[in-house]
Each structure stands twice: as structure tokens, then as C-alpha cells.
């Protein structure tokens, strides 16, 4: 071994040599890229699907004029430019720009059949892949009507052609014609054989159809599992919502009950006390408690005291002014705290604290509360509020 401390692993490696070799072989074994990505299907799609663009008449005329203007700069040796020269010669001069009211938009279907040698680009593997894909599509369409296990390719194509005529499906009819033409070209070039009813082509198309059905089944199974997971998530969400509502109701009740005045135990009055005195005494007690309950506080703390107690973690107040900074805490509503910041006797800022927010931060382990110029410790701040304002 390269390192001395790895020497004890030698025995383990020797005992598991075969397992390790198999593991690394499986790890480095990959499927053929074209087979894994189904590249032939995408190549066929690129050939068979219709492509179109939406363009205005003035845009076409403008492009025409630009091509005509810069045509001399195109190389005459390249075949593509020869075709372009021929097209522009046939078109002639570009029409003038139309007024805005006459400038309509049109959909142009892109056609790649102008080149006389264009078919040669799709011979071989590409043409075979296109034919297989088109046959796969037709097998799917015919299988929706009846089973095609015992039917030959010609019978399948005839069935598809009749269906295309009965449903006015021009795309299906075009696919049938293209398959027949492609099969003729493939037989002429020796890529496939008509023996056995194009046995190889038929096997490949049926295999693609089976793979498609398997992928469909797998997708449906995955969808069913995802729906089950979604139902479980929704049930759990409902449970959490009920828990949250119950906690919120409990918190509201705690605030309400704590905000009430505690019933005072009054000593029994003497039998000689008049009813009027007793009523006045009760009214005075209720008035005092109401006034005390209306505004709790204020409680005043200096900056240095809060910093010493660890409530203030960081402060942007200059050190030479901290001795003149005071914080006045008051509670005007259950769970709501106003903190007025004073410099001497002058009001300079106000901070509003909510008990719900502080408790949520504490629950989520967010143990700091940041204001414009202070960073406070949430745990110690809640302790201070509980100490001064008992709920």
C-alpha cells in the first residue's frame, strides 16, 4: 500500500476482490448513448414534424431586399449559395414596403425539399429511423381500432390509409405514403429487405411500441404513487393546520384570561357598613384595575443595563453616547410591546415587538432579533418581557 495506515485494508480487499471487481464493472458499465436517449426517435421527429413561422409581409420583403443587396458577397462556389442565387433570380426584385394597414401576418410552413439531393441526407440510418418511427405511429393508430398482430405491413398501411380517408387525416395519409416511399428506397439501397414482410423493420417498430406501452404503464404507476403521496401530504397539512388553529386558540385564551383582572379577595365587611360604601369601594377597585390594565408599564432600562444583561448583542450606537440612551418598555395590548428609545429625554426611535413573532423565532431557533441599529437576544428578551409584564 502507498500509506502505512491503510495496510490493515489489504486483508479486506483480498477477501472481497471479486465483489469489488464486479462493483467497479457495474459502476463503469453504461448503455449505448443512442439507445439510452432514443436518438433515432428525435431524429425522426425532426424530419416528420411540420415547422412553421409567423412573419409579416414587410418583414419578408425586407429580408428579400437584404439578400438581393448582399448577394454578390456570397461565395459562388458553395452549393447552398447556388440554390439561394437561383431562388432570388426566380423571385426577381423585392416588392416595396406596404402601408401599415396592409401589412398582414402570415404563417409560412418551412419546406426543406427544394434541394434536389436532399433525400440523400436521410438515407441509411436516418431514413430507417424515420420509417421505424412513422410505422410506430401508424401501429398505434391502427391498434386503437383492432389488433394488428397477424397483419402484414401492407395490410396495416391499407388500414391506416382507409382510416385517414374516413377521418380526413392528411397527416396520417402522408405518413403512409412516406413509409411506402422510404421502404422502396431502403430496399433499393440494400439497407433492408422486403423478405418476410420487412421482418427487421416490423420487429423494431413493434419493439418500440412495447417500450412505449411499458413507459406508459410506468408513468401511470408513478402517477398513482405521486397521487398517494399528495393525499398523505394534504392529510398531514390538514393535521398541522388543525394543530396550528388549536395552538392559536389556546394562545388567544391565555392572553384573554391573563389580561383579565384577578378577582380580589375582600374581607367581609362588618354588618354595620352601608351598602353605598361597599358599592363605592368596589367601583373604585374596578376603576383602578381598569386603569392599571389599560397601560402596563412603562419600564425603563438603560443601554448599559441591557448590554450587561446580554439582551443587546450588538449595537451601532456610538460608545460615547450609550450612557445617555434609555429604553422604555410598555404594553398597550396583549402580546404587543412598544419600546421607545430615548437620548436623554428626547425621543429618537420606536420599536414594536410582537410576542407571537418572538415565540416563533424562538421555536425556529432564530435567536437574534435585528432592528435598525440593534441586535437583540430573543431568549433573554422574552424573559425580560415575562418578568415585567406577567401574562
One Martini backbone bead per residue (centre of mass of N, CA, C, O) as a GRO file, in nm:
protein
  391
    1UNK     BB    1   0.102   0.032   0.012
    2UNK     BB    2   0.122   0.374   0.029
    3UNK     BB    3  -0.002   0.368   0.317
    4UNK     BB    4   0.040   0.246   0.633
    5UNK     BB    5  -0.260   0.283   0.752
    6UNK     BB    6  -0.380   0.081   0.504
    7UNK     BB    7  -0.287  -0.215   0.555
    8UNK     BB    8  -0.549  -0.351   0.689
    9UNK     BB    9  -0.706  -0.359   0.400
   10UNK     BB   10  -0.588  -0.601   0.249
   11UNK     BB   11  -0.768  -0.832   0.355
   12UNK     BB   12  -1.036  -0.716   0.256
   13UNK     BB   13  -0.964  -0.704  -0.046
   14UNK     BB   14  -0.902  -1.004  -0.085
   15UNK     BB   15  -1.185  -1.115   0.005
   16UNK     BB   16  -1.333  -0.881  -0.208
   17UNK     BB   17  -1.242  -0.887  -0.505
   18UNK     BB   18  -1.492  -0.972  -0.672
   19UNK     BB   19  -1.688  -0.758  -0.567
   20UNK     BB   20  -1.521  -0.512  -0.656
   21UNK     BB   21  -1.508  -0.574  -0.956
   22UNK     BB   22  -1.812  -0.577  -1.000
   23UNK     BB   23  -1.866  -0.291  -0.903
   24UNK     BB   24  -1.683  -0.142  -1.114
   25UNK     BB   25  -1.822  -0.257  -1.361
   26UNK     BB   26  -2.106  -0.146  -1.299
   27UNK     BB   27  -2.016   0.152  -1.273
   28UNK     BB   28  -1.887   0.158  -1.588
   29UNK     BB   29  -2.152   0.066  -1.706
   30UNK     BB   30  -2.298   0.171  -2.016
   31UNK     BB   31  -2.510   0.273  -2.226
   32UNK     BB   32  -2.602   0.341  -2.520
   33UNK     BB   33  -2.666   0.652  -2.618
   34UNK     BB   34  -2.874   0.611  -2.847
   35UNK     BB   35  -3.048   0.408  -2.681
   36UNK     BB   36  -3.100   0.580  -2.424
   37UNK     BB   37  -3.210   0.851  -2.592
   38UNK     BB   38  -3.351   0.796  -2.857
   39UNK     BB   39  -3.240   0.941  -3.124
   40UNK     BB   40  -3.412   0.834  -3.361
   41UNK     BB   41  -3.672   0.970  -3.272
   42UNK     BB   42  -3.574   1.270  -3.291
   43UNK     BB   43  -3.489   1.259  -3.584
   44UNK     BB   44  -3.770   1.189  -3.690
   45UNK     BB   45  -3.916   1.433  -3.580
   46UNK     BB   46  -3.748   1.648  -3.736
   47UNK     BB   47  -3.868   1.536  -4.012
   48UNK     BB   48  -4.195   1.510  -3.964
   49UNK     BB   49  -4.236   1.775  -3.848
   50UNK     BB   50  -4.395   2.067  -3.867
   51UNK     BB   51  -4.267   2.386  -3.971
   52UNK     BB   52  -4.331   2.724  -3.852
   53UNK     BB   53  -4.393   3.075  -3.929
   54UNK     BB   54  -4.440   3.413  -3.819
   55UNK     BB   55  -4.493   3.670  -4.074
   56UNK     BB   56  -4.452   3.955  -4.235
   57UNK     BB   57  -4.450   4.111  -4.534
   58UNK     BB   58  -4.228   4.326  -4.475
   59UNK     BB   59  -4.019   4.123  -4.370
   60UNK     BB   60  -3.989   3.968  -4.633
   61UNK     BB   61  -3.911   4.208  -4.812
   62UNK     BB   62  -3.659   4.288  -4.650
   63UNK     BB   63  -3.503   4.023  -4.677
   64UNK     BB   64  -3.501   4.023  -4.982
   65UNK     BB   65  -3.339   4.290  -5.016
   66UNK     BB   66  -3.087   4.201  -4.857
   67UNK     BB   67  -3.010   3.959  -5.031
   68UNK     BB   68  -2.989   4.115  -5.295
   69UNK     BB   69  -2.768   4.320  -5.199
   70UNK     BB   70  -2.558   4.070  -5.078
   71UNK     BB   71  -2.503   3.853  -5.302
   72UNK     BB   72  -2.206   3.915  -5.405
   73UNK     BB   73  -2.074   3.813  -5.119
   74UNK     BB   74  -2.132   3.539  -5.208
   75UNK     BB   75  -2.029   3.235  -5.268
   76UNK     BB   76  -2.025   3.053  -5.577
   77UNK     BB   77  -1.916   2.761  -5.474
   78UNK     BB   78  -2.146   2.720  -5.293
   79UNK     BB   79  -2.433   2.540  -5.295
   80UNK     BB   80  -2.625   2.710  -5.120
   81UNK     BB   81  -2.583   2.974  -5.286
   82UNK     BB   82  -2.693   2.864  -5.551
   83UNK     BB   83  -2.982   2.830  -5.454
   84UNK     BB   84  -3.021   3.125  -5.371
   85UNK     BB   85  -2.977   3.249  -5.647
   86UNK     BB   86  -3.210   3.101  -5.786
   87UNK     BB   87  -3.437   3.210  -5.610
   88UNK     BB   88  -3.383   3.519  -5.659
   89UNK     BB   89  -3.416   3.503  -5.965
   90UNK     BB   90  -3.713   3.405  -5.960
   91UNK     BB   91  -3.826   3.650  -5.785
   92UNK     BB   92  -3.663   3.904  -5.801
   93UNK     BB   93  -3.766   4.182  -5.695
   94UNK     BB   94  -3.847   4.357  -5.428
   95UNK     BB   95  -4.101   4.463  -5.278
   96UNK     BB   96  -4.255   4.710  -5.144
   97UNK     BB   97  -4.355   4.868  -4.883
   98UNK     BB   98  -4.623   4.858  -4.679
   99UNK     BB   99  -4.871   4.965  -4.531
  100UNK     BB  100  -4.991   4.911  -4.222
  101UNK     BB  101  -5.285   4.813  -4.309
  102UNK     BB  102  -5.143   4.587  -4.522
  103UNK     BB  103  -4.969   4.446  -4.292
  104UNK     BB  104  -4.957   4.117  -4.280
  105UNK     BB  105  -4.985   3.802  -4.129
  106UNK     BB  106  -4.808   3.488  -4.176
  107UNK     BB  107  -4.799   3.135  -4.231
  108UNK     BB  108  -4.499   2.947  -4.269
  109UNK     BB  109  -4.396   2.663  -4.423
  110UNK     BB  110  -4.124   2.473  -4.389
  111UNK     BB  111  -3.910   2.383  -4.666
  112UNK     BB  112  -3.666   2.105  -4.766
  113UNK     BB  113  -3.723   2.024  -5.094
  114UNK     BB  114  -3.542   2.188  -5.297
  115UNK     BB  115  -3.324   2.001  -5.285
  116UNK     BB  116  -3.233   1.747  -5.492
  117UNK     BB  117  -3.031   1.599  -5.253
  118UNK     BB  118  -3.197   1.565  -4.981
  119UNK     BB  119  -3.246   1.252  -4.960
  120UNK     BB  120  -2.946   1.168  -4.903
  121UNK     BB  121  -2.937   1.267  -4.600
  122UNK     BB  122  -3.166   1.016  -4.524
  123UNK     BB  123  -3.008   0.786  -4.544
  124UNK     BB  124  -3.002   0.509  -4.380
  125UNK     BB  125  -3.039   0.557  -4.055
  126UNK     BB  126  -3.242   0.793  -4.077
  127UNK     BB  127  -3.450   0.659  -4.264
  128UNK     BB  128  -3.504   0.417  -4.081
  129UNK     BB  129  -3.596   0.580  -3.832
  130UNK     BB  130  -3.833   0.718  -3.967
  131UNK     BB  131  -3.987   0.464  -4.052
  132UNK     BB  132  -4.017   0.343  -3.769
  133UNK     BB  133  -4.176   0.579  -3.648
  134UNK     BB  134  -4.414   0.582  -3.847
  135UNK     BB  135  -4.497   0.288  -3.787
  136UNK     BB  136  -4.550   0.332  -3.489
  137UNK     BB  137  -4.782   0.535  -3.524
  138UNK     BB  138  -4.965   0.347  -3.695
  139UNK     BB  139  -4.989   0.117  -3.496
  140UNK     BB  140  -5.135   0.285  -3.285
  141UNK     BB  141  -5.384   0.368  -3.459
  142UNK     BB  142  -5.473   0.073  -3.535
  143UNK     BB  143  -5.486  -0.050  -3.240
  144UNK     BB  144  -5.750   0.114  -3.165
  145UNK     BB  145  -5.932  -0.080  -3.346
  146UNK     BB  146  -5.725  -0.330  -3.394
  147UNK     BB  147  -5.555  -0.603  -3.426
  148UNK     BB  148  -5.195  -0.642  -3.569
  149UNK     BB  149  -5.047  -0.922  -3.548
  150UNK     BB  150  -5.152  -1.066  -3.841
  151UNK     BB  151  -5.047  -0.826  -3.999
  152UNK     BB  152  -4.926  -0.669  -4.251
  153UNK     BB  153  -4.789  -0.388  -4.362
  154UNK     BB  154  -4.986  -0.343  -4.596
  155UNK     BB  155  -5.241  -0.376  -4.423
  156UNK     BB  156  -5.177  -0.150  -4.226
  157UNK     BB  157  -5.161   0.076  -4.441
  158UNK     BB  158  -5.447   0.038  -4.549
  159UNK     BB  159  -5.593   0.096  -4.285
  160UNK     BB  160  -5.472   0.380  -4.246
  161UNK     BB  161  -5.577   0.499  -4.513
  162UNK     BB  162  -5.879   0.461  -4.450
  163UNK     BB  163  -5.878   0.629  -4.194
  164UNK     BB  164  -5.780   0.892  -4.325
  165UNK     BB  165  -6.024   0.922  -4.520
  166UNK     BB  166  -6.257   0.912  -4.302
  167UNK     BB  167  -6.100   1.159  -4.121
  168UNK     BB  168  -5.924   1.362  -4.279
  169UNK     BB  169  -5.608   1.263  -4.245
  170UNK     BB  170  -5.330   1.396  -4.381
  171UNK     BB  171  -5.092   1.301  -4.202
  172UNK     BB  172  -5.146   0.995  -4.222
  173UNK     BB  173  -5.134   0.975  -4.530
  174UNK     BB  174  -4.842   1.080  -4.555
  175UNK     BB  175  -4.710   0.855  -4.384
  176UNK     BB  176  -4.782   0.620  -4.569
  177UNK     BB  177  -4.634   0.723  -4.822
  178UNK     BB  178  -4.353   0.747  -4.686
  179UNK     BB  179  -4.312   0.454  -4.613
  180UNK     BB  180  -4.321   0.340  -4.899
  181UNK     BB  181  -4.088   0.510  -5.008
  182UNK     BB  182  -3.873   0.426  -4.799
  183UNK     BB  183  -3.881   0.122  -4.855
  184UNK     BB  184  -3.786   0.142  -5.145
  185UNK     BB  185  -3.511   0.278  -5.082
  186UNK     BB  186  -3.402   0.063  -4.881
  187UNK     BB  187  -3.405  -0.172  -5.086
  188UNK     BB  188  -3.225  -0.045  -5.306
  189UNK     BB  189  -2.978   0.002  -5.084
  190UNK     BB  190  -2.977  -0.260  -4.882
  191UNK     BB  191  -3.085  -0.207  -4.578
  192UNK     BB  192  -3.336  -0.374  -4.658
  193UNK     BB  193  -3.598  -0.626  -4.666
  194UNK     BB  194  -3.896  -0.775  -4.804
  195UNK     BB  195  -3.856  -1.010  -4.649
  196UNK     BB  196  -4.087  -1.104  -4.429
  197UNK     BB  197  -4.227  -0.830  -4.411
  198UNK     BB  198  -4.012  -0.656  -4.293
  199UNK     BB  199  -3.900  -0.786  -4.025
  200UNK     BB  200  -3.706  -0.584  -3.892
  201UNK     BB  201  -3.888  -0.336  -3.896
  202UNK     BB  202  -4.121  -0.464  -3.742
  203UNK     BB  203  -3.967  -0.535  -3.482
  204UNK     BB  204  -3.880  -0.246  -3.412
  205UNK     BB  205  -4.164  -0.121  -3.396
  206UNK     BB  206  -4.280  -0.316  -3.181
  207UNK     BB  207  -4.067  -0.254  -2.969
  208UNK     BB  208  -4.140   0.044  -2.944
  209UNK     BB  209  -4.433  -0.009  -2.855
  210UNK     BB  210  -4.366  -0.165  -2.596
  211UNK     BB  211  -4.199   0.056  -2.465
  212UNK     BB  212  -4.429   0.258  -2.460
  213UNK     BB  213  -4.617   0.092  -2.277
  214UNK     BB  214  -4.421   0.068  -2.042
  215UNK     BB  215  -4.392   0.371  -1.995
  216UNK     BB  216  -4.692   0.415  -1.944
  217UNK     BB  217  -4.717   0.230  -1.698
  218UNK     BB  218  -4.501   0.371  -1.529
  219UNK     BB  219  -4.637   0.648  -1.530
  220UNK     BB  220  -4.900   0.554  -1.391
  221UNK     BB  221  -4.768   0.448  -1.134
  222UNK     BB  222  -4.631   0.712  -1.055
  223UNK     BB  223  -4.892   0.875  -1.041
  224UNK     BB  224  -5.026   0.709  -0.817
  225UNK     BB  225  -4.804   0.757  -0.606
  226UNK     BB  226  -4.821   1.068  -0.609
  227UNK     BB  227  -5.113   1.080  -0.514
  228UNK     BB  228  -5.062   0.946  -0.243
  229UNK     BB  229  -4.861   1.156  -0.144
  230UNK     BB  230  -5.052   1.396  -0.168
  231UNK     BB  231  -5.261   1.295   0.034
  232UNK     BB  232  -5.065   1.276   0.273
  233UNK     BB  233  -4.984   1.575   0.271
  234UNK     BB  234  -5.270   1.689   0.308
  235UNK     BB  235  -5.326   1.549   0.577
  236UNK     BB  236  -5.085   1.672   0.727
  237UNK     BB  237  -5.167   1.964   0.678
  238UNK     BB  238  -5.435   1.947   0.826
  239UNK     BB  239  -5.316   1.869   1.097
  240UNK     BB  240  -5.136   2.120   1.130
  241UNK     BB  241  -5.368   2.323   1.110
  242UNK     BB  242  -5.517   2.224   1.360
  243UNK     BB  243  -5.283   2.272   1.554
  244UNK     BB  244  -5.256   2.572   1.498
  245UNK     BB  245  -5.545   2.654   1.577
  246UNK     BB  246  -5.527   2.546   1.867
  247UNK     BB  247  -5.286   2.722   1.953
  248UNK     BB  248  -5.418   2.993   1.889
  249UNK     BB  249  -5.657   2.960   2.079
  250UNK     BB  250  -5.490   2.921   2.334
  251UNK     BB  251  -5.340   3.193   2.321
  252UNK     BB  252  -5.591   3.372   2.330
  253UNK     BB  253  -5.690   3.269   2.605
  254UNK     BB  254  -5.443   3.349   2.768
  255UNK     BB  255  -5.458   3.648   2.714
  256UNK     BB  256  -5.744   3.695   2.817
  257UNK     BB  257  -5.703   3.583   3.106
  258UNK     BB  258  -5.449   3.763   3.180
  259UNK     BB  259  -5.605   4.043   3.127
  260UNK     BB  260  -5.758   3.996   3.355
  261UNK     BB  261  -5.883   4.058   3.647
  262UNK     BB  262  -5.820   3.973   3.955
  263UNK     BB  263  -5.980   3.851   4.202
  264UNK     BB  264  -6.060   3.996   4.492
  265UNK     BB  265  -6.002   3.952   4.838
  266UNK     BB  266  -6.243   4.043   5.047
  267UNK     BB  267  -6.332   4.140   5.327
  268UNK     BB  268  -6.562   4.117   5.551
  269UNK     BB  269  -6.799   4.313   5.626
  270UNK     BB  270  -6.964   4.478   5.823
  271UNK     BB  271  -7.289   4.496   5.922
  272UNK     BB  272  -7.271   4.824   5.945
  273UNK     BB  273  -7.218   4.858   5.659
  274UNK     BB  274  -7.294   5.014   5.386
  275UNK     BB  275  -7.391   4.976   5.060
  276UNK     BB  276  -7.256   5.230   4.944
  277UNK     BB  277  -6.963   5.175   5.032
  278UNK     BB  278  -6.929   4.907   4.888
  279UNK     BB  279  -6.980   5.016   4.600
  280UNK     BB  280  -6.755   5.229   4.595
  281UNK     BB  281  -6.521   5.036   4.642
  282UNK     BB  282  -6.564   4.860   4.392
  283UNK     BB  283  -6.544   5.086   4.184
  284UNK     BB  284  -6.254   5.171   4.255
  285UNK     BB  285  -6.120   4.899   4.197
  286UNK     BB  286  -6.206   4.878   3.900
  287UNK     BB  287  -6.075   5.141   3.806
  288UNK     BB  288  -5.784   5.074   3.881
  289UNK     BB  289  -5.763   4.810   3.718
  290UNK     BB  290  -5.828   4.936   3.445
  291UNK     BB  291  -5.593   5.137   3.440
  292UNK     BB  292  -5.372   4.918   3.479
  293UNK     BB  293  -5.460   4.751   3.223
  294UNK     BB  294  -5.434   4.950   2.988
  295UNK     BB  295  -5.134   5.027   3.101
  296UNK     BB  296  -4.837   4.869   3.088
  297UNK     BB  297  -4.637   5.044   3.262
  298UNK     BB  298  -4.346   5.169   3.240
  299UNK     BB  299  -4.013   5.045   3.150
  300UNK     BB  300  -3.676   5.126   3.247
  301UNK     BB  301  -3.374   5.112   3.043
  302UNK     BB  302  -3.051   5.090   2.994
  303UNK     BB  303  -2.807   5.022   2.778
  304UNK     BB  304  -2.604   4.899   2.979
  305UNK     BB  305  -2.799   4.698   3.112
  306UNK     BB  306  -2.875   4.530   2.854
  307UNK     BB  307  -2.579   4.461   2.792
  308UNK     BB  308  -2.518   4.317   3.059
  309UNK     BB  309  -2.766   4.104   3.026
  310UNK     BB  310  -2.751   4.023   2.697
  311UNK     BB  311  -2.968   4.151   2.507
  312UNK     BB  312  -2.743   4.312   2.383
  313UNK     BB  313  -2.524   4.227   2.126
  314UNK     BB  314  -2.558   4.470   1.921
  315UNK     BB  315  -2.430   4.813   1.848
  316UNK     BB  316  -2.450   5.142   1.673
  317UNK     BB  317  -2.394   5.299   1.911
  318UNK     BB  318  -2.208   5.516   2.034
  319UNK     BB  319  -2.014   5.495   2.316
  320UNK     BB  320  -2.044   5.803   2.414
  321UNK     BB  321  -2.390   5.761   2.411
  322UNK     BB  322  -2.492   5.513   2.582
  323UNK     BB  323  -2.541   5.656   2.865
  324UNK     BB  324  -2.807   5.823   2.722
  325UNK     BB  325  -2.956   5.553   2.672
  326UNK     BB  326  -3.308   5.460   2.659
  327UNK     BB  327  -3.562   5.209   2.751
  328UNK     BB  328  -3.920   5.200   2.698
  329UNK     BB  329  -4.152   4.981   2.829
  330UNK     BB  330  -4.472   4.878   2.682
  331UNK     BB  331  -4.831   4.770   2.724
  332UNK     BB  332  -5.139   4.808   2.520
  333UNK     BB  333  -5.145   4.497   2.437
  334UNK     BB  334  -5.173   4.181   2.385
  335UNK     BB  335  -4.851   4.102   2.270
  336UNK     BB  336  -4.776   4.418   2.278
  337UNK     BB  337  -4.471   4.615   2.228
  338UNK     BB  338  -4.329   4.921   2.333
  339UNK     BB  339  -4.015   5.083   2.228
  340UNK     BB  340  -3.861   5.359   2.362
  341UNK     BB  341  -3.609   5.574   2.243
  342UNK     BB  342  -3.372   5.755   2.443
  343UNK     BB  343  -3.203   6.082   2.450
  344UNK     BB  344  -3.245   6.127   2.743
  345UNK     BB  345  -3.555   6.304   2.664
  346UNK     BB  346  -3.534   6.221   2.367
  347UNK     BB  347  -3.701   6.114   2.097
  348UNK     BB  348  -3.566   5.865   1.840
  349UNK     BB  349  -3.733   5.586   1.878
  350UNK     BB  350  -3.928   5.286   1.763
  351UNK     BB  351  -4.030   4.965   1.895
  352UNK     BB  352  -4.206   4.672   1.779
  353UNK     BB  353  -4.335   4.401   1.967
  354UNK     BB  354  -4.408   4.047   1.920
  355UNK     BB  355  -4.476   3.759   2.069
  356UNK     BB  356  -4.520   3.572   1.828
  357UNK     BB  357  -4.252   3.635   1.687
  358UNK     BB  358  -4.062   3.550   1.919
  359UNK     BB  359  -4.167   3.256   1.947
  360UNK     BB  360  -4.106   3.171   1.657
  361UNK     BB  361  -3.805   3.222   1.668
  362UNK     BB  362  -3.752   3.026   1.900
  363UNK     BB  363  -3.863   2.771   1.752
  364UNK     BB  364  -3.655   2.830   1.490
  365UNK     BB  365  -3.370   2.923   1.609
  366UNK     BB  366  -3.402   3.249   1.613
  367UNK     BB  367  -3.188   3.429   1.839
  368UNK     BB  368  -3.237   3.700   1.670
  369UNK     BB  369  -3.303   4.061   1.684
  370UNK     BB  370  -3.345   4.305   1.428
  371UNK     BB  371  -3.274   4.632   1.389
  372UNK     BB  372  -3.143   4.921   1.282
  373UNK     BB  373  -2.920   4.926   1.561
  374UNK     BB  374  -2.998   4.630   1.667
  375UNK     BB  375  -2.908   4.324   1.855
  376UNK     BB  376  -3.113   4.069   1.991
  377UNK     BB  377  -3.199   3.849   2.245
  378UNK     BB  378  -3.466   3.649   2.249
  379UNK     BB  379  -3.468   3.496   2.520
  380UNK     BB  380  -3.408   3.746   2.704
  381UNK     BB  381  -3.644   3.917   2.605
  382UNK     BB  382  -3.871   3.727   2.699
  383UNK     BB  383  -3.788   3.730   2.996
  384UNK     BB  384  -3.831   4.032   3.042
  385UNK     BB  385  -4.134   4.041   2.965
  386UNK     BB  386  -4.226   3.831   3.176
  387UNK     BB  387  -4.126   3.991   3.423
  388UNK     BB  388  -4.288   4.269   3.365
  389UNK     BB  389  -4.522   4.105   3.190
  390UNK     BB  390  -4.768   3.926   3.315
  391UNK     BB  391  -4.951   3.642   3.155
   0.00000   0.00000   0.00000
